PDB file of C-alpha atoms in Angstrom:
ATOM      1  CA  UNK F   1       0.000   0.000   0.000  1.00 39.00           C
ATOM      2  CA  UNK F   2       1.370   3.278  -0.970  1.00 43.00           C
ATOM      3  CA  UNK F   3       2.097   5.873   1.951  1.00 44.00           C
ATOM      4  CA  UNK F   4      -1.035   8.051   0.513  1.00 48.00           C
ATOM      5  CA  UNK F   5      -3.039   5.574   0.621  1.00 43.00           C
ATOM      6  CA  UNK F   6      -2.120   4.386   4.068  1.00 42.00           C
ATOM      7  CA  UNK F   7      -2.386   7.620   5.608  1.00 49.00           C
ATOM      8  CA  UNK F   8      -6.427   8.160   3.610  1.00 46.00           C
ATOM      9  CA  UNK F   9      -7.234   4.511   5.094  1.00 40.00           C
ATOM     10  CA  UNK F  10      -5.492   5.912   8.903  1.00 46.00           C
ATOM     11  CA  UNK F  11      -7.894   8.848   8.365  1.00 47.00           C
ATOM     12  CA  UNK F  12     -10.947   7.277   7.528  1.00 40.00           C
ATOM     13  CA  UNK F  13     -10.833   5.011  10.335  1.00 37.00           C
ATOM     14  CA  UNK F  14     -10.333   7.617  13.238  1.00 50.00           C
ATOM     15  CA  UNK F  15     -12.827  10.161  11.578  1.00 40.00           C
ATOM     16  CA  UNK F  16     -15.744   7.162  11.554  1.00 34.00           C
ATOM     17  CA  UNK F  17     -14.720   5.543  14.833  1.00 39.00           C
ATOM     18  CA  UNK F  18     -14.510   7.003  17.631  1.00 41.00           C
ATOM     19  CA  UNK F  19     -11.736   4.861  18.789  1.00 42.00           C
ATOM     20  CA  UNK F  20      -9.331   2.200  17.652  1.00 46.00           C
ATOM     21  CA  UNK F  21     -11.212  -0.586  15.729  1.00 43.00           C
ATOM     22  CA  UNK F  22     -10.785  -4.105  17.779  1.00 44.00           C
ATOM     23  CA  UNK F  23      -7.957  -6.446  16.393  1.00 48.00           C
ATOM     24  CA  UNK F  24      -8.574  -9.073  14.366  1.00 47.00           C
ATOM     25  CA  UNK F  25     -10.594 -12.040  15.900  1.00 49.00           C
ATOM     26  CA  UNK F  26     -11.812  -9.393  18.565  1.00 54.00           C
ATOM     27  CA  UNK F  27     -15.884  -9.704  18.358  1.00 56.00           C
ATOM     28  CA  UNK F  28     -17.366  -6.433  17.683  1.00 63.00           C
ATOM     29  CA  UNK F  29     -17.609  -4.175  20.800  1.00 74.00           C
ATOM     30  CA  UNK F  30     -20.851  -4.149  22.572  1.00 90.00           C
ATOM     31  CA  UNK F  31     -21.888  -0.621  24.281  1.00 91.00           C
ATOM     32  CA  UNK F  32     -20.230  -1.821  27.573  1.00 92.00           C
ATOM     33  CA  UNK F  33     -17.193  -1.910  25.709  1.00 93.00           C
ATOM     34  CA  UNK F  34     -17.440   1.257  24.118  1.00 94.00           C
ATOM     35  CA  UNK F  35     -18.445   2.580  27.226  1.00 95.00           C
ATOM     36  CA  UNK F  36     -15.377   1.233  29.271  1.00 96.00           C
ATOM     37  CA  UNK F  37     -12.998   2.474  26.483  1.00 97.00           C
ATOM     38  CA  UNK F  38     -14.618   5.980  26.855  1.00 97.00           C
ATOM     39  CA  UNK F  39     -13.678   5.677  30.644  1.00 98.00           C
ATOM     40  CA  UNK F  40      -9.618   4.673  29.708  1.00 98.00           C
ATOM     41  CA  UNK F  41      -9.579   7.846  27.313  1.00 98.00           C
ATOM     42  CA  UNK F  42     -11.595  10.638  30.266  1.00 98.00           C
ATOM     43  CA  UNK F  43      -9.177   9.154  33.085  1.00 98.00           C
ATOM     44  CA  UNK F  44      -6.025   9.613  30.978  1.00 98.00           C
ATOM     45  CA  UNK F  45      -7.015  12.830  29.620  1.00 97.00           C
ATOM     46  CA  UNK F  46      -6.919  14.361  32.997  1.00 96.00           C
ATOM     47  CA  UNK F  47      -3.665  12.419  34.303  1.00 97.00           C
ATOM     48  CA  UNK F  48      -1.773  13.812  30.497  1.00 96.00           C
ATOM     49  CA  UNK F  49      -3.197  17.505  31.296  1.00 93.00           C
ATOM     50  CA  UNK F  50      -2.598  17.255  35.232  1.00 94.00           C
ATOM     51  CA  UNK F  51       0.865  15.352  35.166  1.00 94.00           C
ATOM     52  CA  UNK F  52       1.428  15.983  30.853  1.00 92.00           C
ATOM     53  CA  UNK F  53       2.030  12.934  28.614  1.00 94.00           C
ATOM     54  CA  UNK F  54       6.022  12.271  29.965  1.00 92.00           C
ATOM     55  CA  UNK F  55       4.642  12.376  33.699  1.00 95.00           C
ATOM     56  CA  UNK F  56       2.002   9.633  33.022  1.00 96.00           C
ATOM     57  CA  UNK F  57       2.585   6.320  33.132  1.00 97.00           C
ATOM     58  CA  UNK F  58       0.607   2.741  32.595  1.00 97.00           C
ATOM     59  CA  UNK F  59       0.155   1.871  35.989  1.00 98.00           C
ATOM     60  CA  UNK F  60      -1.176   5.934  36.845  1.00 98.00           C
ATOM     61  CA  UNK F  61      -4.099   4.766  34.676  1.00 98.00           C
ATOM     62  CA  UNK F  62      -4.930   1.603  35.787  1.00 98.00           C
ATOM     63  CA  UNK F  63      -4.620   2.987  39.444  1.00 98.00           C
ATOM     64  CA  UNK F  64      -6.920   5.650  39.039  1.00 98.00           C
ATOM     65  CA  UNK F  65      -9.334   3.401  37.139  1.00 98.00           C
ATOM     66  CA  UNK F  66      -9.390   1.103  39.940  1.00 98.00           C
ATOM     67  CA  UNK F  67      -8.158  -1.871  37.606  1.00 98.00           C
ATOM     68  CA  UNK F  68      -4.805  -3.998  36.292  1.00 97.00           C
ATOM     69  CA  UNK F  69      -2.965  -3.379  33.362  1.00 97.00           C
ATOM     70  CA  UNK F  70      -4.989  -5.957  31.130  1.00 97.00           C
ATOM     71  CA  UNK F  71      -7.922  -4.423  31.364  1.00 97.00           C
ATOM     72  CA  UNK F  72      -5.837  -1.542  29.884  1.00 98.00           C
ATOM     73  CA  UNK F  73      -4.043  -3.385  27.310  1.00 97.00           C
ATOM     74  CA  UNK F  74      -7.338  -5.201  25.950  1.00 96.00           C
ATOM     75  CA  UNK F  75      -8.462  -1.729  24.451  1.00 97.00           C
ATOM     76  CA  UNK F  76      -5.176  -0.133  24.407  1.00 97.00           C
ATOM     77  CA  UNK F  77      -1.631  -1.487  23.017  1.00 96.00           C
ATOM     78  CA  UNK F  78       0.132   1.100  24.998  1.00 96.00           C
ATOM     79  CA  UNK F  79      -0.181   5.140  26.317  1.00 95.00           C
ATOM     80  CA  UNK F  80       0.826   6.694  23.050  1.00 94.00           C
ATOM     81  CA  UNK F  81      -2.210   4.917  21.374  1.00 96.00           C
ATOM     82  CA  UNK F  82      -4.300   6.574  24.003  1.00 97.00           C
ATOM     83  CA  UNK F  83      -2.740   9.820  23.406  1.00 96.00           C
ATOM     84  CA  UNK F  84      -3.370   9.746  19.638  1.00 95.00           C
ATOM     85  CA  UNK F  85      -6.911   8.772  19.814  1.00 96.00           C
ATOM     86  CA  UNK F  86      -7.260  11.779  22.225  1.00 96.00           C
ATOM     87  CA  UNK F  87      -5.399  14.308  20.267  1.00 95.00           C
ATOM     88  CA  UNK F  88      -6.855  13.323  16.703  1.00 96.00           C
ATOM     89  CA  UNK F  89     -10.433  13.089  18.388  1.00 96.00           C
ATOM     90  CA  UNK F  90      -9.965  16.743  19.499  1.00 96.00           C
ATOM     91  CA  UNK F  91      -8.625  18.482  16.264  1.00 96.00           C
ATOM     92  CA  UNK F  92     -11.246  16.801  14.767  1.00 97.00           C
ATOM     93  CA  UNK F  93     -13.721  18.638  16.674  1.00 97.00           C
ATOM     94  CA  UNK F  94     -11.561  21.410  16.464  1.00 97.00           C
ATOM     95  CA  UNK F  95     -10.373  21.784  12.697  1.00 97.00           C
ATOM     96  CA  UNK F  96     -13.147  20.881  11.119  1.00 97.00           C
ATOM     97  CA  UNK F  97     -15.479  23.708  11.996  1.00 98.00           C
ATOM     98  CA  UNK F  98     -14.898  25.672   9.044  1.00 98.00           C
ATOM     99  CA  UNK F  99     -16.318  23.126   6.828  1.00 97.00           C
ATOM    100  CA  UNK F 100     -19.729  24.058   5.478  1.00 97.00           C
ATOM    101  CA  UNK F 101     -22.104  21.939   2.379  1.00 96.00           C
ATOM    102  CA  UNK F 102     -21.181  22.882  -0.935  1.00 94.00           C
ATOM    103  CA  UNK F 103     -24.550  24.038  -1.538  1.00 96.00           C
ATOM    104  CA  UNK F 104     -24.923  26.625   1.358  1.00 96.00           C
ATOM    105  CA  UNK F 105     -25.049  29.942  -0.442  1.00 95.00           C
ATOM    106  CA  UNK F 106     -24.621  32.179   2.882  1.00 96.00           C
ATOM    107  CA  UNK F 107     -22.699  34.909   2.525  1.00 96.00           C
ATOM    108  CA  UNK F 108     -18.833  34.224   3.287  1.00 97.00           C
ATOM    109  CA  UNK F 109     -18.998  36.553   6.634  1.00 96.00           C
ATOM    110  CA  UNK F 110     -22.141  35.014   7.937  1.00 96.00           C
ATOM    111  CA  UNK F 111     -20.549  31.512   7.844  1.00 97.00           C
ATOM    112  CA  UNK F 112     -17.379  32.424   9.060  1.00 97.00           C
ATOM    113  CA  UNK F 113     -19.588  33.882  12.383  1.00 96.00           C
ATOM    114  CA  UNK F 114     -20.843  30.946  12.963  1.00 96.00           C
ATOM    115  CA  UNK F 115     -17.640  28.329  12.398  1.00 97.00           C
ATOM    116  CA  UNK F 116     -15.577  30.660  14.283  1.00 97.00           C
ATOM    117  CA  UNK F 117     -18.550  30.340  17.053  1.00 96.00           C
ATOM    118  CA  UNK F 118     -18.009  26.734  16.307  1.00 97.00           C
ATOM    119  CA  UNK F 119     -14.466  27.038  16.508  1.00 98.00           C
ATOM    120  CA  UNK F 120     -13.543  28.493  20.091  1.00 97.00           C
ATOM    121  CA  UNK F 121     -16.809  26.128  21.485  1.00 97.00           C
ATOM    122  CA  UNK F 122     -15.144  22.955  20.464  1.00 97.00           C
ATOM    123  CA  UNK F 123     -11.566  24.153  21.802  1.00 96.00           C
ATOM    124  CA  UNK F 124     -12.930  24.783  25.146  1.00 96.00           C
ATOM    125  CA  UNK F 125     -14.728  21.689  25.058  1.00 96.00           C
ATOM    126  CA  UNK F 126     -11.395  20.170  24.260  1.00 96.00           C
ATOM    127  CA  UNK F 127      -9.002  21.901  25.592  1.00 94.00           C
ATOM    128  CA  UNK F 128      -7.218  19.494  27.818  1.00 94.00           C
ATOM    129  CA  UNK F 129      -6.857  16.868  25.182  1.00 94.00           C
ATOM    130  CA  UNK F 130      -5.607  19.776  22.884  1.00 90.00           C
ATOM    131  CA  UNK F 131      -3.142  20.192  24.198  1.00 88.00           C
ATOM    132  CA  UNK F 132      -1.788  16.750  23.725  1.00 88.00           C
ATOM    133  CA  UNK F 133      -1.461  17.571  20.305  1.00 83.00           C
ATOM    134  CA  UNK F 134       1.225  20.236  20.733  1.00 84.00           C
ATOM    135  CA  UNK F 135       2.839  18.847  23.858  1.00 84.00           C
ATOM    136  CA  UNK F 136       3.687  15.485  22.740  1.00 84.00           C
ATOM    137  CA  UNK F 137       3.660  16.115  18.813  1.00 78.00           C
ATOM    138  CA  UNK F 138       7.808  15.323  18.797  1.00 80.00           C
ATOM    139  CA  UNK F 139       6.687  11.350  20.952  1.00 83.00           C
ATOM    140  CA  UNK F 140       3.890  10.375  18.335  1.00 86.00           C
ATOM    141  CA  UNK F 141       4.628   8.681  15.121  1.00 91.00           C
ATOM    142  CA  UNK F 142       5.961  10.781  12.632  1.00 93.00           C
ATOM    143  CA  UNK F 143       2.816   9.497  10.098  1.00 95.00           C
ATOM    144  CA  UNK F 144       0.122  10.468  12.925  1.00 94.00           C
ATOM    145  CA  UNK F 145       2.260  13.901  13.229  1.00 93.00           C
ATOM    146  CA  UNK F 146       1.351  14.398   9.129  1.00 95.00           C
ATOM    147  CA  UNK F 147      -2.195  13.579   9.468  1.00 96.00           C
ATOM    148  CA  UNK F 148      -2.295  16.560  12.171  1.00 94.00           C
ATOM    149  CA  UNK F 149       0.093  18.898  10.297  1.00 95.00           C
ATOM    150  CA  UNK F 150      -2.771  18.089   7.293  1.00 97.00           C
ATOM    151  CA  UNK F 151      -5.560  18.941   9.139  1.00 96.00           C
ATOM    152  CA  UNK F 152      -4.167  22.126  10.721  1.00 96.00           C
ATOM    153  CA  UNK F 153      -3.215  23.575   6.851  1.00 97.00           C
ATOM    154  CA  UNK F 154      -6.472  22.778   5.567  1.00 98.00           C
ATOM    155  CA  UNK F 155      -8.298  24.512   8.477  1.00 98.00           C
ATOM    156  CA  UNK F 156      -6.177  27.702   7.509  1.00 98.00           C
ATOM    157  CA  UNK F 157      -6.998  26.994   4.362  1.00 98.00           C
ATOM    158  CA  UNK F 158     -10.531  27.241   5.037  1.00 98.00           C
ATOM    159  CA  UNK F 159     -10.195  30.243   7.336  1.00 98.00           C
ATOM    160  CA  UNK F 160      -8.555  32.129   4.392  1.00 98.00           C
ATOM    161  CA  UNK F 161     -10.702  31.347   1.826  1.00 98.00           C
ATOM    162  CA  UNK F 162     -13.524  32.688   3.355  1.00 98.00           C
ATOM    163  CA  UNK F 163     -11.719  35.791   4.803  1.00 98.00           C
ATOM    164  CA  UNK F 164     -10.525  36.808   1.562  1.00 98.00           C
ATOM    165  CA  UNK F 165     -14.108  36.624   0.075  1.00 98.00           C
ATOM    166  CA  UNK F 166     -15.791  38.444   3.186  1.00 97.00           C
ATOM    167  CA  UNK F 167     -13.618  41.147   2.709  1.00 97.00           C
ATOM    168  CA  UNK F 168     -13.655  41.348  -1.324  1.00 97.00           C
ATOM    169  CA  UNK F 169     -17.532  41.487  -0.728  1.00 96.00           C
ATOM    170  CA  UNK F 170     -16.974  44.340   1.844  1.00 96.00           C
ATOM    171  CA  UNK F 171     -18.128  42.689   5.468  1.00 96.00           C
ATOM    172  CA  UNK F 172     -14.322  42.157   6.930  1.00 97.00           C
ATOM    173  CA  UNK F 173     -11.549  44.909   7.181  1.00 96.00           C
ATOM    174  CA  UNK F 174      -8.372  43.367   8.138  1.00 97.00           C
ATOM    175  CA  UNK F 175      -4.833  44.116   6.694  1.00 95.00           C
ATOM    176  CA  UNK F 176      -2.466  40.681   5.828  1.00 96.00           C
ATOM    177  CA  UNK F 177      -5.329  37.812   5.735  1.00 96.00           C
ATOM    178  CA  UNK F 178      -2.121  35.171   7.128  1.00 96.00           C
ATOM    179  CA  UNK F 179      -0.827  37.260   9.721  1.00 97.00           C
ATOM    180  CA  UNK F 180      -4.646  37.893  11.136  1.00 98.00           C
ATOM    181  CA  UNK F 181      -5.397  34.008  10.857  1.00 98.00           C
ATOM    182  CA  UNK F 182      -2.304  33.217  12.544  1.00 97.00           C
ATOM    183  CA  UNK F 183      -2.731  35.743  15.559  1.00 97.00           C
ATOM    184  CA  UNK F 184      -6.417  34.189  15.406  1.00 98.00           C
ATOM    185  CA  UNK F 185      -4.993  30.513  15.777  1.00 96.00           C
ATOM    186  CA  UNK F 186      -2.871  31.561  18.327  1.00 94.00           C
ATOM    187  CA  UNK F 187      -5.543  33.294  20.993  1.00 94.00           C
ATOM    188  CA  UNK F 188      -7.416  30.062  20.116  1.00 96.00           C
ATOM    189  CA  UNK F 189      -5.647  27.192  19.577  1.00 91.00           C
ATOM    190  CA  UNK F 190      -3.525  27.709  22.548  1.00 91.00           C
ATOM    191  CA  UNK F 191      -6.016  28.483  25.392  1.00 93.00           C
ATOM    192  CA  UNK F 192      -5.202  24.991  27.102  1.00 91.00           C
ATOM    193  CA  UNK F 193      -2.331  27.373  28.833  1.00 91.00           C
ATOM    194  CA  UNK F 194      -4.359  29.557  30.479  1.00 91.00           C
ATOM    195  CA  UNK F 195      -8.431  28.770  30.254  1.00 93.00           C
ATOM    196  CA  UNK F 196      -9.689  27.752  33.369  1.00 91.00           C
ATOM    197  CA  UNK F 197     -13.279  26.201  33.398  1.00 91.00           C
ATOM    198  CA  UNK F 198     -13.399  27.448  37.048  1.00 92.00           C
ATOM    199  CA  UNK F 199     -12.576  30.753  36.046  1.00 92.00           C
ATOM    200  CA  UNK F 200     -14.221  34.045  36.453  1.00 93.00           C
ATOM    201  CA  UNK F 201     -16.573  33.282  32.992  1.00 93.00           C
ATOM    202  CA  UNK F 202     -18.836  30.419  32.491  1.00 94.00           C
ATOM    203  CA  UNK F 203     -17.882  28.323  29.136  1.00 94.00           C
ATOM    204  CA  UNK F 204     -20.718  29.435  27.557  1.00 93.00           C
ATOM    205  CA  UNK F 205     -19.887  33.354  28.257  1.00 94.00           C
ATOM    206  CA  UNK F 206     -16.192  32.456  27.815  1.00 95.00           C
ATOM    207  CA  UNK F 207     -16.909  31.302  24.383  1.00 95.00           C
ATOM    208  CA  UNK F 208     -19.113  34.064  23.593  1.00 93.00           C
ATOM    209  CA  UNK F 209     -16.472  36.671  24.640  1.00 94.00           C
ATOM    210  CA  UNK F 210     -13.726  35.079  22.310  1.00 96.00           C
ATOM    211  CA  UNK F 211     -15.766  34.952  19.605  1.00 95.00           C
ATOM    212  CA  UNK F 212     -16.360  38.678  19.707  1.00 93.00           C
ATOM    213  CA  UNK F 213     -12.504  39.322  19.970  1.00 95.00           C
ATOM    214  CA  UNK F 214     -12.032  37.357  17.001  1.00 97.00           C
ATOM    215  CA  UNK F 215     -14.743  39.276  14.788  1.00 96.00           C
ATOM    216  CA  UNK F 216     -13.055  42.573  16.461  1.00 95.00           C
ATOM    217  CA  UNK F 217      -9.800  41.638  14.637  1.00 97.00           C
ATOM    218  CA  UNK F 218     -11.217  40.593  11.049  1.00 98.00           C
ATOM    219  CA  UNK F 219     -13.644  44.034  11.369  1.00 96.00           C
ATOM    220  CA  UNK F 220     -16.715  41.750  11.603  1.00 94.00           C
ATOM    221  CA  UNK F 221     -19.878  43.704  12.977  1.00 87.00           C
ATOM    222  CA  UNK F 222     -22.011  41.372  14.603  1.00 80.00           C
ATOM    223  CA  UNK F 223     -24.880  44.413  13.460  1.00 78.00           C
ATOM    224  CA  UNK F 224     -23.833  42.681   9.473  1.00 77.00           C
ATOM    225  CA  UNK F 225     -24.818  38.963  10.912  1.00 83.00           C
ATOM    226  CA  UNK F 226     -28.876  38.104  10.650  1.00 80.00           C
ATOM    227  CA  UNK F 227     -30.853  38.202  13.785  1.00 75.00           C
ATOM    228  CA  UNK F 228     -31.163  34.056  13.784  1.00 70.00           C
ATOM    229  CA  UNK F 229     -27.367  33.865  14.021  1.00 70.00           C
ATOM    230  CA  UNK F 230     -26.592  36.579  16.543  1.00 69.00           C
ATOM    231  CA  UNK F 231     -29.806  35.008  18.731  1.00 63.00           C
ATOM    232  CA  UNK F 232     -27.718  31.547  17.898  1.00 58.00           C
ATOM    233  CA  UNK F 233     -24.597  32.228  19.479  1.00 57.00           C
ATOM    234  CA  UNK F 234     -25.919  34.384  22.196  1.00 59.00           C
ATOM    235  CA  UNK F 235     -23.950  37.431  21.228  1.00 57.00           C
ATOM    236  CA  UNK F 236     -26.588  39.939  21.271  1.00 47.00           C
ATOM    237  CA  UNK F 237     -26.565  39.311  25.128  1.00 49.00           C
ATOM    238  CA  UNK F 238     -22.793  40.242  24.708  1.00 48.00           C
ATOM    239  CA  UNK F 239     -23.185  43.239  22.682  1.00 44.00           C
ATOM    240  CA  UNK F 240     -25.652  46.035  24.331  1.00 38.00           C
ATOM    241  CA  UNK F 241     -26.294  48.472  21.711  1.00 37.00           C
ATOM    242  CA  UNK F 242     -24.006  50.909  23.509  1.00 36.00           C
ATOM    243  CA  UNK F 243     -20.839  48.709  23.524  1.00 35.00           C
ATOM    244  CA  UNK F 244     -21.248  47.555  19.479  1.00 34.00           C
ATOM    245  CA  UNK F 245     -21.826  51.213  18.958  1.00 36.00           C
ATOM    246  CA  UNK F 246     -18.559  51.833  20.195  1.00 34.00           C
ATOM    247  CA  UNK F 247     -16.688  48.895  19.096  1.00 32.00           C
ATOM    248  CA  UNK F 248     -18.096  48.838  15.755  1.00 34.00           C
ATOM    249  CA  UNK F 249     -16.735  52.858  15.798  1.00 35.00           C
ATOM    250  CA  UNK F 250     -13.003  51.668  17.267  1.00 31.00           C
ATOM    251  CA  UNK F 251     -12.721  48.835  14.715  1.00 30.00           C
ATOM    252  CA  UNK F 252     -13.546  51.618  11.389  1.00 33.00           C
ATOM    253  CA  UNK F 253     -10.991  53.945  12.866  1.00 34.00           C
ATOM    254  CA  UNK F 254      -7.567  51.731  13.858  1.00 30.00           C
ATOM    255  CA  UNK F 255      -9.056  48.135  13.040  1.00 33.00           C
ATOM    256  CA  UNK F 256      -6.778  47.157  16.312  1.00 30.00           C
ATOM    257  CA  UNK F 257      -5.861  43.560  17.155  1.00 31.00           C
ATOM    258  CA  UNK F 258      -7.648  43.728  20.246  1.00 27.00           C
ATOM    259  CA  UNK F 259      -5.984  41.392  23.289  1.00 28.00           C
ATOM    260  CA  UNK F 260      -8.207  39.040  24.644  1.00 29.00           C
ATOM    261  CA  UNK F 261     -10.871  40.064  27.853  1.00 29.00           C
TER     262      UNK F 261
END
């Protein structure tokens, strides 16, 4: 099998399962299965973002699920396995919210409100197995690293593309469209430092909050977006009439890359 070929079949098989597929002469899992793998994946994804992927080993796992190392093994062939299905599960979720139908006609600003909504939601939701994918990137195989490296271009790609068009059809106002979606990819992509789900916002809030500092550094209105989408994401309970007003009148006069609140 050619490389290309390898790596489409790799893909395929993560994207429709969640998890690896059981070996040969394995029976097909039942739900109890499915539901014990789900509890190998939620314990280690708290001892990898508590004690990071180095700090973690076998026997952390199987202590804190209560069980021995077959039990373990059965689903798992060893912790970098683990780690992969984590990290590919969450950019996944993460990279793929720029995607829209061929067919939907929306205007390029209105759907790049919404995956950008779509965007920062999912990170949050998975930001401690996020950052697997930049932590341990160097330990994984270097095939698994190019699936991720292929991902990540083609949700720039995405982001771009419909940048370019939002502003060529006069809704965005931003100056060098790779610098913006970098700085963008950046505030978001690397929140697993710093977000807190304790913190001072709710996720919900939290997500609203970025989403607005993103739109603040492409020159998005939120007044451009239809009422159904604003009412969507919540954002009209973020933006009082007063406060767009004067945002809206900040971003047409410096178009700053605002920091994050």
């Amino acid at each position: 099998m050619l490389p290309s070929q390898r790596k489409a079949l790799m893909s395929a098989t993560r994207t429709a399962s969640p998890a690896t597929p059981p070996a040969a002469g394995k029976p097909a899992e039942t739900q109890a299965c499915i539901d014990k793998r789900e509890r190998i994946l939620a314990v280690a994804e708290d001892l990898f973002y508590r004690y990071e992927f180095s700090g973690t080993t076998m026997d952390m796992i199987c202590a804190e699920l209560g069980v021995t190392k077959p039990f373990v093994y059965y689903y798992f062939r060893d912790k970098h396995q683990i780690a992969e299905t984590l990290a590919w599960r969450a950019s996944v979720a993460c990279l793929s919210t720029l995607k829209f139908a061929a067919d939907d006609r929306r205007p390029a600003h209105v759907k790049l409100a919404e995956g950008l909504h779509r965007w920062v939601a999912a990170c949050v939701t998975h930001f401690r197995a996020s950052a697997l994918a930049f932590r341990v990137t160097a330990t994984l195989r270097p095939e698994f690293r190019d699936e991720l490296r292929d991902l990540a271009n083609g949700f720039y790609a995405d982001l771009g593309a419909l940048m370019e068009e939002g502003r060529r059809q006069g809704k965005l106002s931003f100056d060098d469209a790779t610098v913006t979606a970098k700085a963008m990819g950046g505030a978001v992509g690397f929140i697993y430092t710093w977000y807190r789900p304790e913190g001072r916002l709710p996720p919900d809030e939290f997500v609203d909050r970025l989403t607005v500092t993103l739109f603040r550094m492409i020159g998005l209105r939120p007044s451009a977006l239809p009422a159904p989408l604003r009412k969507k994401t919540k954002l009209q309970r973020r933006l009082t009439p007063e406060s767009s007003a004067s945002s809206e009148t900040a971003v047409a006069k410096t178009n700053p890359q605002r920091t994050l609140e």
